[in-house]
Short mmCIF file of C-alpha atoms in Angstrom, two decimals:
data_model
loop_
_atom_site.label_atom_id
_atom_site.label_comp_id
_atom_site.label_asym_id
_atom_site.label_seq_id
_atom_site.Cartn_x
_atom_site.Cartn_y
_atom_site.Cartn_z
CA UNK A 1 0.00 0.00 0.00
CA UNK A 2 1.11 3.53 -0.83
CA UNK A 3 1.22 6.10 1.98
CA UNK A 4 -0.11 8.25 -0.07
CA UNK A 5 -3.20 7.27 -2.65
CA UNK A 6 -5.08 9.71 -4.95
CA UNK A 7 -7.03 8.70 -8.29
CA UNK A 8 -5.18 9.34 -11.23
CA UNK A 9 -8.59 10.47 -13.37
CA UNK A 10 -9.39 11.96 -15.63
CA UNK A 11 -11.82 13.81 -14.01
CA UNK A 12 -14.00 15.87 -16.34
CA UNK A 13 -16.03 18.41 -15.53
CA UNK A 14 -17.68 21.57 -17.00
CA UNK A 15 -16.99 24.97 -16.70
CA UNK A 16 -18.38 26.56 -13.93
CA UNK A 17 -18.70 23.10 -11.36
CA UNK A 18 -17.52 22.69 -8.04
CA UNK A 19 -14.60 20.07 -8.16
CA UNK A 20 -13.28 17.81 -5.15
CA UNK A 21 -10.17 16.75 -5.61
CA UNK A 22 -9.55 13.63 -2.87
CA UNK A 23 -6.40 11.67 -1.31
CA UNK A 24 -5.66 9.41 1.30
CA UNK A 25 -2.65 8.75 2.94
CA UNK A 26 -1.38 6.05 5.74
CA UNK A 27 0.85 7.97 8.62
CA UNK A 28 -0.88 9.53 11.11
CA UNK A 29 2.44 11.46 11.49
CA UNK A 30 1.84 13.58 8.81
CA UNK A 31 1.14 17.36 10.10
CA UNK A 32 1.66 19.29 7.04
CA UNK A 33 -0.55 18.72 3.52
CA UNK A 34 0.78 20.49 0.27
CA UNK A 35 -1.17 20.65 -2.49
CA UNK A 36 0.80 21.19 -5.81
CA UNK A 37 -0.78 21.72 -9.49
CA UNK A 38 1.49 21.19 -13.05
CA UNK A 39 0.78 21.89 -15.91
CA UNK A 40 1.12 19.47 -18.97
CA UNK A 41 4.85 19.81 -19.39
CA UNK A 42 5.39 22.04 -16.78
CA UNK A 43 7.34 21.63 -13.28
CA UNK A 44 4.70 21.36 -10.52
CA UNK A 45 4.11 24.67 -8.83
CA UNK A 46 2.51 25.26 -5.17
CA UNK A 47 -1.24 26.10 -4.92
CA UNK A 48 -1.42 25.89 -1.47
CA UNK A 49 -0.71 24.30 2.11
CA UNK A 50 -2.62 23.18 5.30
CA UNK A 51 -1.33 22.44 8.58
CA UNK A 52 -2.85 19.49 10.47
CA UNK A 53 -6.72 19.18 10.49
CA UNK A 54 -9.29 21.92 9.35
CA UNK A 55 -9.36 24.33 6.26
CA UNK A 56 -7.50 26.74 4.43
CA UNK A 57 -9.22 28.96 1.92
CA UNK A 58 -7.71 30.64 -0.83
CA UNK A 59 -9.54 32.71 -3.40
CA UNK A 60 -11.61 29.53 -5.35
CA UNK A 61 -9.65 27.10 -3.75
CA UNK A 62 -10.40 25.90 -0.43
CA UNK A 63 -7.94 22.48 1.13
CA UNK A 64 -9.15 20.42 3.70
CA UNK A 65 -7.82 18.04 5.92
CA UNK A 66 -9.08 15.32 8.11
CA UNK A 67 -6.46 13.77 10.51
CA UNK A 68 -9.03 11.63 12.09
CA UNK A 69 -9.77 9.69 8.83
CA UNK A 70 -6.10 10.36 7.08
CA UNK A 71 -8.36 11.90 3.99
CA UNK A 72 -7.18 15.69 2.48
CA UNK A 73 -9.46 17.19 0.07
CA UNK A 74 -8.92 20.48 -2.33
CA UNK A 75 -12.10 21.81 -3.75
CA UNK A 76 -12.46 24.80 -6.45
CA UNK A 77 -15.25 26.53 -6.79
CA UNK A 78 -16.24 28.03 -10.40
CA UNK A 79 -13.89 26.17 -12.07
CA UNK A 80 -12.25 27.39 -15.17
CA UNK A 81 -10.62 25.71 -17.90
CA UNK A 82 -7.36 27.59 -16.72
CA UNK A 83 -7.91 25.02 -13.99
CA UNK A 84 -7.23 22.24 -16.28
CA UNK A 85 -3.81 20.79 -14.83
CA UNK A 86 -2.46 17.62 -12.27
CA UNK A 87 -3.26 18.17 -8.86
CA UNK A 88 -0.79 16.55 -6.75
CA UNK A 89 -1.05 15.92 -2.60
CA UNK A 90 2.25 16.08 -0.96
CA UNK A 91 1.84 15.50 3.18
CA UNK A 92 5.33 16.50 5.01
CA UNK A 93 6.92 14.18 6.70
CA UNK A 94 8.93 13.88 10.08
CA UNK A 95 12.11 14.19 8.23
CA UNK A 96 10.69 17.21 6.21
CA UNK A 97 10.47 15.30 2.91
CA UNK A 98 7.29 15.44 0.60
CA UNK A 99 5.53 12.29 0.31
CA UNK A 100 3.63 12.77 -3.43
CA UNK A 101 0.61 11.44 -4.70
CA UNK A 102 0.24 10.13 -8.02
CA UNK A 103 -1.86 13.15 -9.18
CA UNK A 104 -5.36 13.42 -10.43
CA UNK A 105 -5.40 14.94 -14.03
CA UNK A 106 -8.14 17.39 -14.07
CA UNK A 107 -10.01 18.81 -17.25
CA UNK A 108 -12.47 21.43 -16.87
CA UNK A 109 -14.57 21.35 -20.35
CA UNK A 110 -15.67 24.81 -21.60
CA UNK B 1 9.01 31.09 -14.09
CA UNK B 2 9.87 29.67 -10.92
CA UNK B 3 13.78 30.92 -11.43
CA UNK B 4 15.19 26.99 -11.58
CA UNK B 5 16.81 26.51 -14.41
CA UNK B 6 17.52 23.05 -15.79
CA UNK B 7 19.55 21.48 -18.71
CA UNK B 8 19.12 20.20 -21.23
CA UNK B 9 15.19 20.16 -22.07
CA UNK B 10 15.68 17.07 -24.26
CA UNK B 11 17.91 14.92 -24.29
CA UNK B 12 17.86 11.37 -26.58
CA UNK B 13 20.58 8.76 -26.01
CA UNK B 14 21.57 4.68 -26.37
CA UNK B 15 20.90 2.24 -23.91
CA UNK B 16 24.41 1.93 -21.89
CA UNK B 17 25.32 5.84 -22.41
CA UNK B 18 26.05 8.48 -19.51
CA UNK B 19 24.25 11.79 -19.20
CA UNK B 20 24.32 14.55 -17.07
CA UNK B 21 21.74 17.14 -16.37
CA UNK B 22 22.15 19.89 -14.56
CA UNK B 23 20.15 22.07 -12.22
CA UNK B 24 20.49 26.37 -11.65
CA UNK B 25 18.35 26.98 -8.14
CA UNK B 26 16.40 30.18 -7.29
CA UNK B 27 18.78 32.80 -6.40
CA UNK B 28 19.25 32.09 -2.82
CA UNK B 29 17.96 28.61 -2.56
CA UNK B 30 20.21 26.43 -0.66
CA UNK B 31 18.23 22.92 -0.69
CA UNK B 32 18.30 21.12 -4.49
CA UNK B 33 15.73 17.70 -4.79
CA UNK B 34 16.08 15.87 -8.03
CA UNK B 35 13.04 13.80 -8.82
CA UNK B 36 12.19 11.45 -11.11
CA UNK B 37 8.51 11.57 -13.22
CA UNK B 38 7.31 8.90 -15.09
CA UNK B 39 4.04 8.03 -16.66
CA UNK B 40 3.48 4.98 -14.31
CA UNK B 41 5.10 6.00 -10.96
CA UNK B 42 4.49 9.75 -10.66
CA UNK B 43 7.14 12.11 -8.79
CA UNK B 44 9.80 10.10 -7.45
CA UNK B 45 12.02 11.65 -4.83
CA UNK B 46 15.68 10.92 -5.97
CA UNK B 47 18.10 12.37 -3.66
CA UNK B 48 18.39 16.24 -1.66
CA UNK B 49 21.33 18.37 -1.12
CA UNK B 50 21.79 21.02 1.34
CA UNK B 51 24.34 23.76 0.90
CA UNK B 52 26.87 21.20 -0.82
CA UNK B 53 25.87 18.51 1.43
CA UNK B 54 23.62 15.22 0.99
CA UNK B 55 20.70 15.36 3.31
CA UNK B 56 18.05 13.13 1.71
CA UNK B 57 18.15 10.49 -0.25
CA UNK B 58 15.01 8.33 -1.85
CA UNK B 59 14.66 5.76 -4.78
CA UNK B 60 17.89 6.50 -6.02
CA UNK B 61 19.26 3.55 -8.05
CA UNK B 62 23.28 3.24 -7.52
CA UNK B 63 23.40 3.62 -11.43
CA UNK B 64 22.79 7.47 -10.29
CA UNK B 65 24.60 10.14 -8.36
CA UNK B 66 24.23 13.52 -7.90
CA UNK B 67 26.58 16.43 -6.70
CA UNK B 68 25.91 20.21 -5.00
CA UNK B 69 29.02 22.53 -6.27
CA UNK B 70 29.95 25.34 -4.14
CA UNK B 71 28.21 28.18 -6.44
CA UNK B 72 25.22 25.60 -5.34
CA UNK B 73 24.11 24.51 -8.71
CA UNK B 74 23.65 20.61 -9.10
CA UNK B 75 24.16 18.06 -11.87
CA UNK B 76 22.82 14.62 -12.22
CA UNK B 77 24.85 12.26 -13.46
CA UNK B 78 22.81 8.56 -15.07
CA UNK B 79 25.13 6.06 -16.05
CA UNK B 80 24.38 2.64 -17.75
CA UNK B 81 21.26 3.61 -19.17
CA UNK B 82 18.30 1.01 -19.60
CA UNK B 83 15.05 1.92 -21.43
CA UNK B 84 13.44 2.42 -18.29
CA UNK B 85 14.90 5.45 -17.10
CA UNK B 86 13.28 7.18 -19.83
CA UNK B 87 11.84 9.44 -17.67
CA UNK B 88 11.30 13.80 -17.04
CA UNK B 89 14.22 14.52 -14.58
CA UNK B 90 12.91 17.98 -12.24
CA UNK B 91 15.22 19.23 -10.31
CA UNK B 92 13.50 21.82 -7.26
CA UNK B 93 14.89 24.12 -4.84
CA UNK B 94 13.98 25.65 -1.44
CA UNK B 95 15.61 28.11 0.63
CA UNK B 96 15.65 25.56 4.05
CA UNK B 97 16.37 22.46 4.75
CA UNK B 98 12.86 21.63 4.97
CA UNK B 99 10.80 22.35 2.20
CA UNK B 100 8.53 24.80 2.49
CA UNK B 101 7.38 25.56 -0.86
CA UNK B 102 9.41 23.76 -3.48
CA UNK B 103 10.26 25.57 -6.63
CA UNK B 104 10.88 23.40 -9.88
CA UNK B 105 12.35 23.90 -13.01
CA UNK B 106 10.80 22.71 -16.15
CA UNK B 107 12.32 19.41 -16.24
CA UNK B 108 14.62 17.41 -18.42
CA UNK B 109 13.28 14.54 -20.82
CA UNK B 110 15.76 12.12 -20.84
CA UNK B 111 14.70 8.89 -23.63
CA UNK B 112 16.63 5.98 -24.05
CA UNK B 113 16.41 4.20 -27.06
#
């Protein structure tokens, strides 16, 4: 098992929908949850970070995290085809490296 | 642009061959990851340096090393290549030791043939 599992899609959606983007992870050591986004042939690039359980809100994005059932969730609202990208989870872990998630490719349909 | 810099873009080569990419961090950035990114395993962590020193290191194979100069930038040396190491190559850096946010050049696509 993976410590950290997220579907790989694709998840379609239309313009305009509210997406959830969904992983799961294993160590209940984890305290901080990245959440990265790249680009087709583009170096992954930071979209935000939560630390240990609750939300974070930023602009249409809003990442949640649930320590109690190891699940971390980012969800945009009016979604965009600019939005159209991998979404990558990344928990911290005690020796400050990244754990990554396979990714969930994401295509918002105009 | 995320200021990493990373060479070559492309690069094609034989199965047995030697390459070396190299990595340019932010101005300022003292941590350099290398990770690997294939279709079917996603972002591997390879190996971290820290201001010249090794601080991290994940699926490396021993096939692979990697070295932090002193002006900080990093190469990536791949020796005895097999088709499967036909891969993107990022390099990243971060200003700590932990790291933070993660800033990552545009990759290098290595393919074996």
């Amino acid at each position: 098992q993976k410590e950290v599992e997220q579907d790989p899609g694709p998840l379609s959606v239309p313009e305009g929908a509210i997406v959830s983007l969904n992983c799961t992870y294993s160590n209940s050591a984890f305290q901080y949850f990245m959440w990265y986004r790249q680009y087709s042939r583009k170096g992954p690039e930071l979209l935000m970070y939560t630390y240990s359980s609750g939300n974070k809100e930023d602009g249409r994005f809003t990442a949640q995290v649930d320590k109690s059932s190891k699940y971390i969730s980012l969800f945009i609202r009016d979604s965009q085809p600019s939005d159209s990208a991998t979404y990558l989870c990344a928990p911290m872990d005690s020796n400050y490296q990244l754990i990554w998630g396979a990714g969930t490719k994401l295509i918002i349909k105009p | 642009d995320s200021g990493v810099t990373q060479t070559p873009k492309h690069l094609i080569t034989a199965t047995g061959q030697r390459v070396t990419l190299r990595c340019s961090p932010r101005s300022g950035d003292l941590s350099v990851y290398w990770y690997q990114q294939s279709l079917d395993q996603g972002l591997q962590f390879l190996i971290q340096y820290y201001n010249g020193e090794e601080r991290a290191k994940g699926n490396i194979l021993e096939r692979f090393s990697a070295q932090q100069f002193p002006d900080l930038h990093s190469e990536l040396n791949l020796s005895s290549l097999e088709l499967g190491d036909s891969a993107l190559y990022f390099c990243a850096s971060s200003v700590a030791l932990a790291p933070g946010e993660l800033f990552f050049g545009e990759g290098s696509r290595l393919t074996v043939l």
